[in-house]
mmCIF file of C-alpha atoms and ligand atoms in Angstrom:
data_model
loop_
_atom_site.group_PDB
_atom_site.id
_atom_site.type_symbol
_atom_site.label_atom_id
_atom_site.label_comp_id
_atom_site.label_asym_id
_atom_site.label_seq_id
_atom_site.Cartn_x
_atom_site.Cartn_y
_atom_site.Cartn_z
ATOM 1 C CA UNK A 23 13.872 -19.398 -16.841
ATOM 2 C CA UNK A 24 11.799 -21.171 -14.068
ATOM 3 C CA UNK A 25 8.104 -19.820 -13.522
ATOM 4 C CA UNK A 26 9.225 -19.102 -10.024
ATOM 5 C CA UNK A 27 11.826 -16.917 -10.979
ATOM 6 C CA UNK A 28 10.699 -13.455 -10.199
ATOM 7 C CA UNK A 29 11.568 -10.203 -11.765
ATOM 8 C CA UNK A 30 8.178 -7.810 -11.461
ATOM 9 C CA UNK A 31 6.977 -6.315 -8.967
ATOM 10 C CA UNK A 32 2.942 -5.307 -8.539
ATOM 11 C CA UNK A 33 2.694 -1.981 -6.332
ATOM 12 C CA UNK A 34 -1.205 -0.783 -5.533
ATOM 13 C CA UNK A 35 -1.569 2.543 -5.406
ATOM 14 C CA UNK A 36 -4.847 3.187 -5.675
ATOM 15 C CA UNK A 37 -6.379 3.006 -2.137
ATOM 16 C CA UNK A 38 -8.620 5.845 -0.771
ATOM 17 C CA UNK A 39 -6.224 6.828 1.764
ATOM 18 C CA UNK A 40 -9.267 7.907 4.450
ATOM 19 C CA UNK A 41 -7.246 7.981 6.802
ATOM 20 C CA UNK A 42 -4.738 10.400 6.257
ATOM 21 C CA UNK A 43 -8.041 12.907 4.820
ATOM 22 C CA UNK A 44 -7.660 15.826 3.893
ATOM 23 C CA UNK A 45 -3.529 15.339 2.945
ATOM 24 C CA UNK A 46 -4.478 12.821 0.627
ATOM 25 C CA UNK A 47 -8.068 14.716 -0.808
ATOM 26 C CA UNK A 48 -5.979 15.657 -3.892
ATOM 27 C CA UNK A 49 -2.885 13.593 -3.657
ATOM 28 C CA UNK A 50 -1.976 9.512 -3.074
ATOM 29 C CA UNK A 51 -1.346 8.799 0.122
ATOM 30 C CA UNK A 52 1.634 7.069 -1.394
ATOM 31 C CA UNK A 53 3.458 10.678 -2.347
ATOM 32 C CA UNK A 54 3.626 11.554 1.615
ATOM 33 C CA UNK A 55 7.526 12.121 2.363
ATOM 34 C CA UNK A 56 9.445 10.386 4.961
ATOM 35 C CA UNK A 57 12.070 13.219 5.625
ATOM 36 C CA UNK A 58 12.460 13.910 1.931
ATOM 37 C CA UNK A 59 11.432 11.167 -0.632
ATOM 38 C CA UNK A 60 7.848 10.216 -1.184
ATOM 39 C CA UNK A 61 6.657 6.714 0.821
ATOM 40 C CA UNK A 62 6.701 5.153 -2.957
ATOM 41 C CA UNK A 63 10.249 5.911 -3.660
ATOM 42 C CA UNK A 64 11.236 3.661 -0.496
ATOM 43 C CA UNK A 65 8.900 1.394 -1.923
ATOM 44 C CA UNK A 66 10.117 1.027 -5.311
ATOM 45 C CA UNK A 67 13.620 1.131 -4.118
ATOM 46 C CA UNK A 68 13.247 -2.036 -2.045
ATOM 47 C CA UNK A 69 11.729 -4.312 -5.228
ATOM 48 C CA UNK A 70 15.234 -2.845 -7.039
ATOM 49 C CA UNK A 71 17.216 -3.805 -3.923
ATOM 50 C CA UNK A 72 15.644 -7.215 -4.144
ATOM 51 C CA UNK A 73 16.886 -7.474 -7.889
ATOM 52 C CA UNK A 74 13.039 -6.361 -9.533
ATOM 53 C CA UNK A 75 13.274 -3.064 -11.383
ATOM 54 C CA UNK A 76 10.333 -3.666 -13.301
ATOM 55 C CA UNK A 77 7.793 -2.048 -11.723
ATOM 56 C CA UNK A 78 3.708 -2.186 -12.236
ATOM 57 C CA UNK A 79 1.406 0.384 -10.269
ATOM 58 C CA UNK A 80 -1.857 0.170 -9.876
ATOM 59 C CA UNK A 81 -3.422 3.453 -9.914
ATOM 60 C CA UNK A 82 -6.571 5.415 -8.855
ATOM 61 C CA UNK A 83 -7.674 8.724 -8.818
ATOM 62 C CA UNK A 84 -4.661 11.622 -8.685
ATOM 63 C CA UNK A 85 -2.025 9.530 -10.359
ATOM 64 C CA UNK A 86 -0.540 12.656 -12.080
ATOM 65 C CA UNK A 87 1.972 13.398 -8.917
ATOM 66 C CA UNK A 88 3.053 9.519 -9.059
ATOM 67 C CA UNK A 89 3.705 9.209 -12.287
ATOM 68 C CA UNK A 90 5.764 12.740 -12.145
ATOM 69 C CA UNK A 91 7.431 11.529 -9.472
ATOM 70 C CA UNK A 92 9.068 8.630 -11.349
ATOM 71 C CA UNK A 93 9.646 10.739 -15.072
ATOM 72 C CA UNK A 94 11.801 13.889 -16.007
ATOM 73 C CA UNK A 95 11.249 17.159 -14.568
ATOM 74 C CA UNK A 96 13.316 18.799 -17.367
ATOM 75 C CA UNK A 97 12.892 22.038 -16.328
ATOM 76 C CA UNK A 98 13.710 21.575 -13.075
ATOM 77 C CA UNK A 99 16.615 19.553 -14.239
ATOM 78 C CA UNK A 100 18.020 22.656 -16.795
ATOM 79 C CA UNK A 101 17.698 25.079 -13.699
ATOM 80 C CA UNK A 102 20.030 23.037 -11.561
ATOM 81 C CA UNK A 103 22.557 22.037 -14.209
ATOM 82 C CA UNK A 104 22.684 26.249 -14.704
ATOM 83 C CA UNK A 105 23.482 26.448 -11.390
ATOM 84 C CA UNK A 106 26.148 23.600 -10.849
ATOM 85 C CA UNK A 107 23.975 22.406 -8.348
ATOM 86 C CA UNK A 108 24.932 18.169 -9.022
ATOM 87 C CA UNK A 109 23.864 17.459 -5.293
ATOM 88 C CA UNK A 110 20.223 17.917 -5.772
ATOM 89 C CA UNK A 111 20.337 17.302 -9.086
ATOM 90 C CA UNK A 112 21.101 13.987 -8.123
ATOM 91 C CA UNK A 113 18.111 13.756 -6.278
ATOM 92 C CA UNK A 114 15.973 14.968 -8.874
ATOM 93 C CA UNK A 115 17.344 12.071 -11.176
ATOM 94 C CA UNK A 116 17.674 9.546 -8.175
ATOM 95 C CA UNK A 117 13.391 8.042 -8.901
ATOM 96 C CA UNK A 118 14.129 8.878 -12.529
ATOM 97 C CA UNK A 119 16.763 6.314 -12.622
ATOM 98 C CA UNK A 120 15.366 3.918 -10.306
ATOM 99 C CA UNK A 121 13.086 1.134 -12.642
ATOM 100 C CA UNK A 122 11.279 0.683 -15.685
ATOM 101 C CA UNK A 123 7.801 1.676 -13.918
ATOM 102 C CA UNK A 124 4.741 0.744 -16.086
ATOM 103 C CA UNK A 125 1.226 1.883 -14.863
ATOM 104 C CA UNK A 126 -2.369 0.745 -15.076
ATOM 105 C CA UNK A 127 -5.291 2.531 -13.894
ATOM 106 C CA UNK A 128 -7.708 0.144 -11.339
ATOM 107 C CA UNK A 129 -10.904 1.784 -12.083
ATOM 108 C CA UNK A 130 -13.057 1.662 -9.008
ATOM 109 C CA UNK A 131 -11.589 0.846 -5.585
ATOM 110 C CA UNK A 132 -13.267 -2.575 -5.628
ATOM 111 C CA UNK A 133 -10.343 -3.921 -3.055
ATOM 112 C CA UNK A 134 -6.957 -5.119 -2.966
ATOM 113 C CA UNK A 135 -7.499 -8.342 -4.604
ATOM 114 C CA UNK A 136 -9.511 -6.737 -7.493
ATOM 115 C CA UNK A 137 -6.134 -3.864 -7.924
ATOM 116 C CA UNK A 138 -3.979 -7.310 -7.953
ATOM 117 C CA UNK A 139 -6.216 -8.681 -11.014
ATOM 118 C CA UNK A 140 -5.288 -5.518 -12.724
ATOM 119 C CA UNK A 141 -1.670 -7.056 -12.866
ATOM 120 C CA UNK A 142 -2.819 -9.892 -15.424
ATOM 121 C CA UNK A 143 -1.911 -9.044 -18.602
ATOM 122 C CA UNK A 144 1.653 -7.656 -17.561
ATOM 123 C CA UNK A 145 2.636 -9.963 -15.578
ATOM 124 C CA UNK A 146 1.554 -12.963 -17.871
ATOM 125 C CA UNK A 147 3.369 -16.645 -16.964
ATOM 126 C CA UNK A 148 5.655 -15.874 -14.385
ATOM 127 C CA UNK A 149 5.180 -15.036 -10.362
ATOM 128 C CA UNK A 150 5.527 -11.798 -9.803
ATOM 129 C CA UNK A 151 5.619 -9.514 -5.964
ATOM 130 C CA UNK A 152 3.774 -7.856 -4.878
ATOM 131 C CA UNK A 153 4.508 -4.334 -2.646
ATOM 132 C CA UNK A 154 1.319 -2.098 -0.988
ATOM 133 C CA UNK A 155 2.663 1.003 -1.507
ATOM 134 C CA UNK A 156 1.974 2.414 1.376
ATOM 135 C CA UNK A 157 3.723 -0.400 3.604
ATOM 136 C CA UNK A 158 7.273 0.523 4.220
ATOM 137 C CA UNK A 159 9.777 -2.211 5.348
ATOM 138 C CA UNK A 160 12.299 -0.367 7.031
ATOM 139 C CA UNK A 161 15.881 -0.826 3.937
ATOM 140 C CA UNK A 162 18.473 -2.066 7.084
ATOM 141 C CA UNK A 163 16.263 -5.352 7.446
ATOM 142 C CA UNK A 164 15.696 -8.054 4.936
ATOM 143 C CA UNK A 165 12.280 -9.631 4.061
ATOM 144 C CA UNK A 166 11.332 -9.689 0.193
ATOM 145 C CA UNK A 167 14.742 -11.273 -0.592
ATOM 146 C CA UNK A 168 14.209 -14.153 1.726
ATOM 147 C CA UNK A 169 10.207 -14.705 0.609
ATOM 148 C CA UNK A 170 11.592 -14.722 -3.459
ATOM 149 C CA UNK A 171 14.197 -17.427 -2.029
ATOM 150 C CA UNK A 172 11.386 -19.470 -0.500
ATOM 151 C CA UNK A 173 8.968 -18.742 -3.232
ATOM 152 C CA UNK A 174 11.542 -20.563 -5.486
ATOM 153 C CA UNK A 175 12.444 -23.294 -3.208
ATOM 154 C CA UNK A 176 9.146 -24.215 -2.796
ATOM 155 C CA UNK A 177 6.770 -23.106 -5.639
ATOM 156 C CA UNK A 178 4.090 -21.816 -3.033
ATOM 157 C CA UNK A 179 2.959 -18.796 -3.106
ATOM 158 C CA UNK A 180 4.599 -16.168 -0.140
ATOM 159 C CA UNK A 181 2.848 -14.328 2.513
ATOM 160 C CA UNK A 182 4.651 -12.033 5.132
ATOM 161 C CA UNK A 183 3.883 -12.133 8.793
ATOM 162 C CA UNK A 184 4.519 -10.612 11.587
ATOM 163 C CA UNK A 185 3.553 -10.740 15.109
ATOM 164 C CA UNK A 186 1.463 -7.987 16.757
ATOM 165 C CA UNK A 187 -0.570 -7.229 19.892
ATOM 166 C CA UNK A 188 -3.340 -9.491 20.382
ATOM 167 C CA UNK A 189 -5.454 -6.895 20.735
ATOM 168 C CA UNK A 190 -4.390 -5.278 17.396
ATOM 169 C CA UNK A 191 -5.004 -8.237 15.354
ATOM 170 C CA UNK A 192 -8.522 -7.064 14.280
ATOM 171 C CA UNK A 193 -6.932 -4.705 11.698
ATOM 172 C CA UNK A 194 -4.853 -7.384 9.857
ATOM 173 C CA UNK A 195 -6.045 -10.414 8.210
ATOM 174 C CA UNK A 196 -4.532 -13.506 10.658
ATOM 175 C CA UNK A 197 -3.387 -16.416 9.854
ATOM 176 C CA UNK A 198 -3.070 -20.280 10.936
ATOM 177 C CA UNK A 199 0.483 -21.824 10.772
ATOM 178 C CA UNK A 200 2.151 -25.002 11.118
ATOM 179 C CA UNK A 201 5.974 -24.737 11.682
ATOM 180 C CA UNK A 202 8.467 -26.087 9.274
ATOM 181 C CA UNK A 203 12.415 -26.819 9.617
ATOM 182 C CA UNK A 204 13.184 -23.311 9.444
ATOM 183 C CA UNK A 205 12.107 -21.361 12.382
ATOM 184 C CA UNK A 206 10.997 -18.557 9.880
ATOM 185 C CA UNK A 207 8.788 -20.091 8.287
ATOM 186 C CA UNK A 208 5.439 -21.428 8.094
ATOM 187 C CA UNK A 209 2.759 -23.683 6.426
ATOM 188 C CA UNK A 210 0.090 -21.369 6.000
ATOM 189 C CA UNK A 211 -3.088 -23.695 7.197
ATOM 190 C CA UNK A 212 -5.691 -21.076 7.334
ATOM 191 C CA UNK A 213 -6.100 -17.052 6.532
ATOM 192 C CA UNK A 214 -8.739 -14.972 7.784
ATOM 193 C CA UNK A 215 -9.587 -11.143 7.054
ATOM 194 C CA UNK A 216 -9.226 -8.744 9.943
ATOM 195 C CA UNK A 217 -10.868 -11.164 12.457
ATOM 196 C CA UNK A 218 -12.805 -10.012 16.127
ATOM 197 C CA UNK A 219 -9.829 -10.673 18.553
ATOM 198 C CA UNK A 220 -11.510 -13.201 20.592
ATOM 199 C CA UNK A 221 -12.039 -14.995 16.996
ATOM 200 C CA UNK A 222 -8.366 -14.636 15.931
ATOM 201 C CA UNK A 223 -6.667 -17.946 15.656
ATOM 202 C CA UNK A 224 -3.278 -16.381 16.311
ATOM 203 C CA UNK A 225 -1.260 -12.940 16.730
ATOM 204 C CA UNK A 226 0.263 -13.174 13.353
ATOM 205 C CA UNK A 227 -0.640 -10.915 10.961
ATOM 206 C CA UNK A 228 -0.379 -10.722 7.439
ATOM 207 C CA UNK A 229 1.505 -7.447 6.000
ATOM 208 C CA UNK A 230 1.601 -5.868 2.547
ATOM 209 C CA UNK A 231 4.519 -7.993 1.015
ATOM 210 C CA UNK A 232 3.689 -11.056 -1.357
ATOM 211 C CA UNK A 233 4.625 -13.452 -3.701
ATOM 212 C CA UNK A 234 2.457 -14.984 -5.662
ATOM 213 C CA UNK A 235 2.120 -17.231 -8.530
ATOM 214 C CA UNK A 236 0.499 -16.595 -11.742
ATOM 215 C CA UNK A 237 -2.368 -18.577 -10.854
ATOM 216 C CA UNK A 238 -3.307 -16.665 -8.221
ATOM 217 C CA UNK A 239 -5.320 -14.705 -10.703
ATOM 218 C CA UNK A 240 -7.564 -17.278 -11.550
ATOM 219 C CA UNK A 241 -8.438 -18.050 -7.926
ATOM 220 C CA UNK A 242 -8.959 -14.260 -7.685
ATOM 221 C CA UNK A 243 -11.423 -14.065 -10.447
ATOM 222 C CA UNK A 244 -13.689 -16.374 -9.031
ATOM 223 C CA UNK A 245 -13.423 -14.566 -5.484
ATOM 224 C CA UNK A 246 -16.682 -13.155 -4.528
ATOM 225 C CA UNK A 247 -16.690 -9.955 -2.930
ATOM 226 C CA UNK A 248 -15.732 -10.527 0.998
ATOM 227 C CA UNK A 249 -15.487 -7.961 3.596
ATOM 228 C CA UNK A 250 -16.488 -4.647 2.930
ATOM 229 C CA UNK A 251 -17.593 -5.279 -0.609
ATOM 230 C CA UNK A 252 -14.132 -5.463 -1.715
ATOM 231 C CA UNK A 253 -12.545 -8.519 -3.532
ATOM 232 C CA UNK A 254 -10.112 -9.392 -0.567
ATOM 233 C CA UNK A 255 -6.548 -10.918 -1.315
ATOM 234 C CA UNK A 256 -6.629 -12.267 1.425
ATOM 235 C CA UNK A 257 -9.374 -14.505 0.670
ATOM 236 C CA UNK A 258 -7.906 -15.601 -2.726
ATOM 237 C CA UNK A 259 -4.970 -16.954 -0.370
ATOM 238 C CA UNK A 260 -7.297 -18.404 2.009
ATOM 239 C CA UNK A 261 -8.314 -20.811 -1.055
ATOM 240 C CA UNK A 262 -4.830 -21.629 -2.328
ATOM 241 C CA UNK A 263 -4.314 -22.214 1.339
ATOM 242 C CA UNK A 264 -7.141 -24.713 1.914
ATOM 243 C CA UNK A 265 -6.580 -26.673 -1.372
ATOM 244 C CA UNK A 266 -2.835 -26.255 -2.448
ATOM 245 C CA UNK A 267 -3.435 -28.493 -5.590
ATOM 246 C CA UNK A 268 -5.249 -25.140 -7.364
ATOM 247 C CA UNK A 269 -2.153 -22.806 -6.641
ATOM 248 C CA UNK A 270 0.855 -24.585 -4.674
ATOM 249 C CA UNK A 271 -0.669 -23.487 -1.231
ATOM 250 C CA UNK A 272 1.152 -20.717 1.045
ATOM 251 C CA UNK A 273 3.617 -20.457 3.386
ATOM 252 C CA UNK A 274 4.430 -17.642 5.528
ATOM 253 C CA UNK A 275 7.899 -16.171 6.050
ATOM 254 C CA UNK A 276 8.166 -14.725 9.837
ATOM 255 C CA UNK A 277 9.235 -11.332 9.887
ATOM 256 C CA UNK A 278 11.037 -9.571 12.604
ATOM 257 C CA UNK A 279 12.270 -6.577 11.585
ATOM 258 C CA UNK A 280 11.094 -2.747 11.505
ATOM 259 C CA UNK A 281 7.971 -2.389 9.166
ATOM 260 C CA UNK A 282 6.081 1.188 8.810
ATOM 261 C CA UNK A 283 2.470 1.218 7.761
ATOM 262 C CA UNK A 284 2.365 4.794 6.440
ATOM 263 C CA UNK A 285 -1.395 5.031 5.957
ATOM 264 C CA UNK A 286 -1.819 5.294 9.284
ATOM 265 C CA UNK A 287 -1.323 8.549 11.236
ATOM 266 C CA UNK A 288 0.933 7.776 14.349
ATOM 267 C CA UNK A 289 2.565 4.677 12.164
ATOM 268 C CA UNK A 290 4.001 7.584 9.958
ATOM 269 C CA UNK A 291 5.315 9.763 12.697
ATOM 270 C CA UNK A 292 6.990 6.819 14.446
ATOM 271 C CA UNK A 293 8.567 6.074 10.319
ATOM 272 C CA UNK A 294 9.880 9.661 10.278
ATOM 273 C CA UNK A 295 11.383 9.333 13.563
ATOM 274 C CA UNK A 296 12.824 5.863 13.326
ATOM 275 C CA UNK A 297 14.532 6.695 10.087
ATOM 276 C CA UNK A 298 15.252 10.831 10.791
ATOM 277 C CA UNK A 299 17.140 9.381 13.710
ATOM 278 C CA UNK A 300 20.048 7.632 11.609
ATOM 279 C CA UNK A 301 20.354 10.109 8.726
ATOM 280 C CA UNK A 302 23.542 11.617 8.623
ATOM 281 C CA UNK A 303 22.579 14.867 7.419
ATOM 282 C CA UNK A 304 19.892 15.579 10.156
ATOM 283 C CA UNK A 305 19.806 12.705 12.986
ATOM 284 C CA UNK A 306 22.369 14.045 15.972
ATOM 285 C CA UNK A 307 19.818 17.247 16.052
ATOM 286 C CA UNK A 308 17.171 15.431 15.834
ATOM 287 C CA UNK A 309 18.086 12.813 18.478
ATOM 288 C CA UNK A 310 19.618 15.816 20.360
ATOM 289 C CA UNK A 311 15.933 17.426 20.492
ATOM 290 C CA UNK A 312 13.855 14.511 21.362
ATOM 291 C CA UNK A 313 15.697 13.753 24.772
ATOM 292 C CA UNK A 314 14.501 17.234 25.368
ATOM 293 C CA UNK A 315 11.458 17.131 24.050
ATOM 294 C CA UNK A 316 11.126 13.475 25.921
ATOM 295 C CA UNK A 317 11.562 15.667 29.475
ATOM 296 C CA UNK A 318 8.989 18.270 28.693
ATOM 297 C CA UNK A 319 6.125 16.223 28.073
HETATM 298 P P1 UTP B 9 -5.607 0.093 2.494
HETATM 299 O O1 UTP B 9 -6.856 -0.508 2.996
HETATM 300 O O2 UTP B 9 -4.514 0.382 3.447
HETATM 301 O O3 UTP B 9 -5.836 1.420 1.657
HETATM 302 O O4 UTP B 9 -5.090 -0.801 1.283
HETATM 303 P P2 UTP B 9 -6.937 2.502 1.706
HETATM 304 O O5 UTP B 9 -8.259 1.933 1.333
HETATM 305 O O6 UTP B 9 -6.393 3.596 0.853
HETATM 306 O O7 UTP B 9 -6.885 2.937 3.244
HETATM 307 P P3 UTP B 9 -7.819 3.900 4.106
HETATM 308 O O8 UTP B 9 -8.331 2.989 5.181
HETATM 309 O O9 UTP B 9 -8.897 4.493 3.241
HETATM 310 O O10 UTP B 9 -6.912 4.962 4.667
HETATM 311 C C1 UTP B 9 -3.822 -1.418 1.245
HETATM 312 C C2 UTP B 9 -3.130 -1.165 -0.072
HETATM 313 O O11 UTP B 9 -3.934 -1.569 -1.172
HETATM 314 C C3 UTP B 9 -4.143 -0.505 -2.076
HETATM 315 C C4 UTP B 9 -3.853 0.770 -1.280
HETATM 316 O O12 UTP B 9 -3.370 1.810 -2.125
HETATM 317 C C5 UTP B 9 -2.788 0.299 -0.318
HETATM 318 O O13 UTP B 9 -1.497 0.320 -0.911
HETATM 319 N N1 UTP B 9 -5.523 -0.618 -2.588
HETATM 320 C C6 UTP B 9 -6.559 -0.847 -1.747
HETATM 321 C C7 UTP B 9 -5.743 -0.493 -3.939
HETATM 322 O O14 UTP B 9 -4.803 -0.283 -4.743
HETATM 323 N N2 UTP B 9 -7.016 -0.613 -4.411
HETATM 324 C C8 UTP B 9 -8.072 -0.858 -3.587
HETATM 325 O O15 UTP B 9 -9.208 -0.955 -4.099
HETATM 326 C C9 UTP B 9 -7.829 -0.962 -2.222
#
């Protein structure tokens, strides 16, 4: 099999979730629902959808309701098969079913980078994905299928962007790009962490889908602590970037589609909304009471 052939997926779980405080004080962030399934279940389901069912998270403190989440709830499953009751037992079996999920505890919250390290020994020779769990891309677009196509057409290692206000960019790491032959993609020349606007080379920000290649963890483990005190991914890339003969270098693929970043409060609303609308069970009353709604405020 070629090294650049990817079948694992790397999702971190193990942020602090501040922001969503005090939902997430005894739960992950991660186990917030979107209508009715946790934010991890769309999560996981996109790495199956892209063909990678086996699954690494990379867990911090309350991991119990995750790990739940993905095993049998037996008793919960007798009680419904009593009852004849096959539509939510479905449901109940739906994350069961899903992928082989395999978990490793981070440790302290020493940053995204340092959670990806955790990945090492599981991962071993291949590439691997990886997913923030708490970054949903919205299932009716593509983007991880097309970044595991370029990953193996090119042997770089796969960063997703997409383009945001300029004013906004401060809260994203930002990258540099040269164009290539296809207009969705980029040379990645230069990556930056969550840069002062008027220092922000460009409006494209980086968002929490990757590809990388197994020597990404090398570069990582000689990344010094960057912003914040945390070991920053992004500045692992920022090196394979600037020299691509350590790790292949990056490119970017250019993403246009509906992405959700669930960690944040009015990001999660707009998720609920945007997918309540189309659900068959639940969006004609919904859509039905928010052209109401829309008049009385
Ligand atoms: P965030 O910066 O969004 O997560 O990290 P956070 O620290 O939980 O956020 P707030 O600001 O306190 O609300 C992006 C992703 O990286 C994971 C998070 O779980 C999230 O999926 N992460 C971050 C880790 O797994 N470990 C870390 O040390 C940091």
């Amino acid at each position: 099999m070629s090294k650049f052939k990817v079948t694992k997926a790397v999702i971190p779980v193990a942020g602090m979730g501040t922001r969503f405080l005090p939902a997430t004080k005894a739960m992950p962030k991660e186990m917030l629902p979107l209508i009715d399934k946790p934010v991890i279940q769309y999560v996981v389901e996109e790495a199956v959808a892209a063909g990678l069912d086996d699954v690494l998270m990379i867990t911090g403190r309350n991991k119990n309701a995750l790990e739940n989440h993905f095993d049998r709830a037996t008793e919960l499953e007798h009680t419904l098969t009593a009852k004849g009751d096959h539509g939510k037992l479905d449901k109940v079996q739906e994350s069961t079913d899903l992928a082989n999920v395999h978990y490793v505890r981070q440790g302290d919250p020493l940053g995204l980078g340092h959670a990806v390290l955790r990945a090492k020994a599981h991962v071993a020779e291949h590439s691997f994905a990886v997913l923030l769990g708490d970054d949903v891309i919205d299932s009716r677009d593509v983007l991880l299928a097309k970044m595991l196509e370029v990953h193996e057409s090119t042997g770089s290692n796969v960063i997703a962007l997409m383009e945001v206000d300029p004013d906004q960019i401060h809260l994203y790491g930002c990258a540099s790009v040269v164009p290539t032959d296809d207009p969705d993609v980029v040379t990645i020349s230069h990556l930056v962490e969550k840069p002062k606007n008027e220092d922000a080379p460009s409006n494209l920000a980086v968002i929490g889908r990757y590809v990388l290649r197994q020597e990404m963890f090398g570069v990582l483990e000689q990344t010094a602590p960057g912003r914040g005190g945390e070991i920053q991914l992004t500045d692992a890339l920022q090196t394979a970037a600037a020299d691509p003969s350590i790790a292949g270098g990056v490119v970017g693929v250019i993403f246009k589609g509906r992405r959700y970043d669930t960690g944040d409060k009015l990001d999660f609303i707009k998720a609920t909304l945007r997918i309540g609308v189309d659900r068959s069970d639940i969006g004609e009353d919904l859509r039905a009471w928010l052209h109401d709604f829309a008049k009385e405020i």
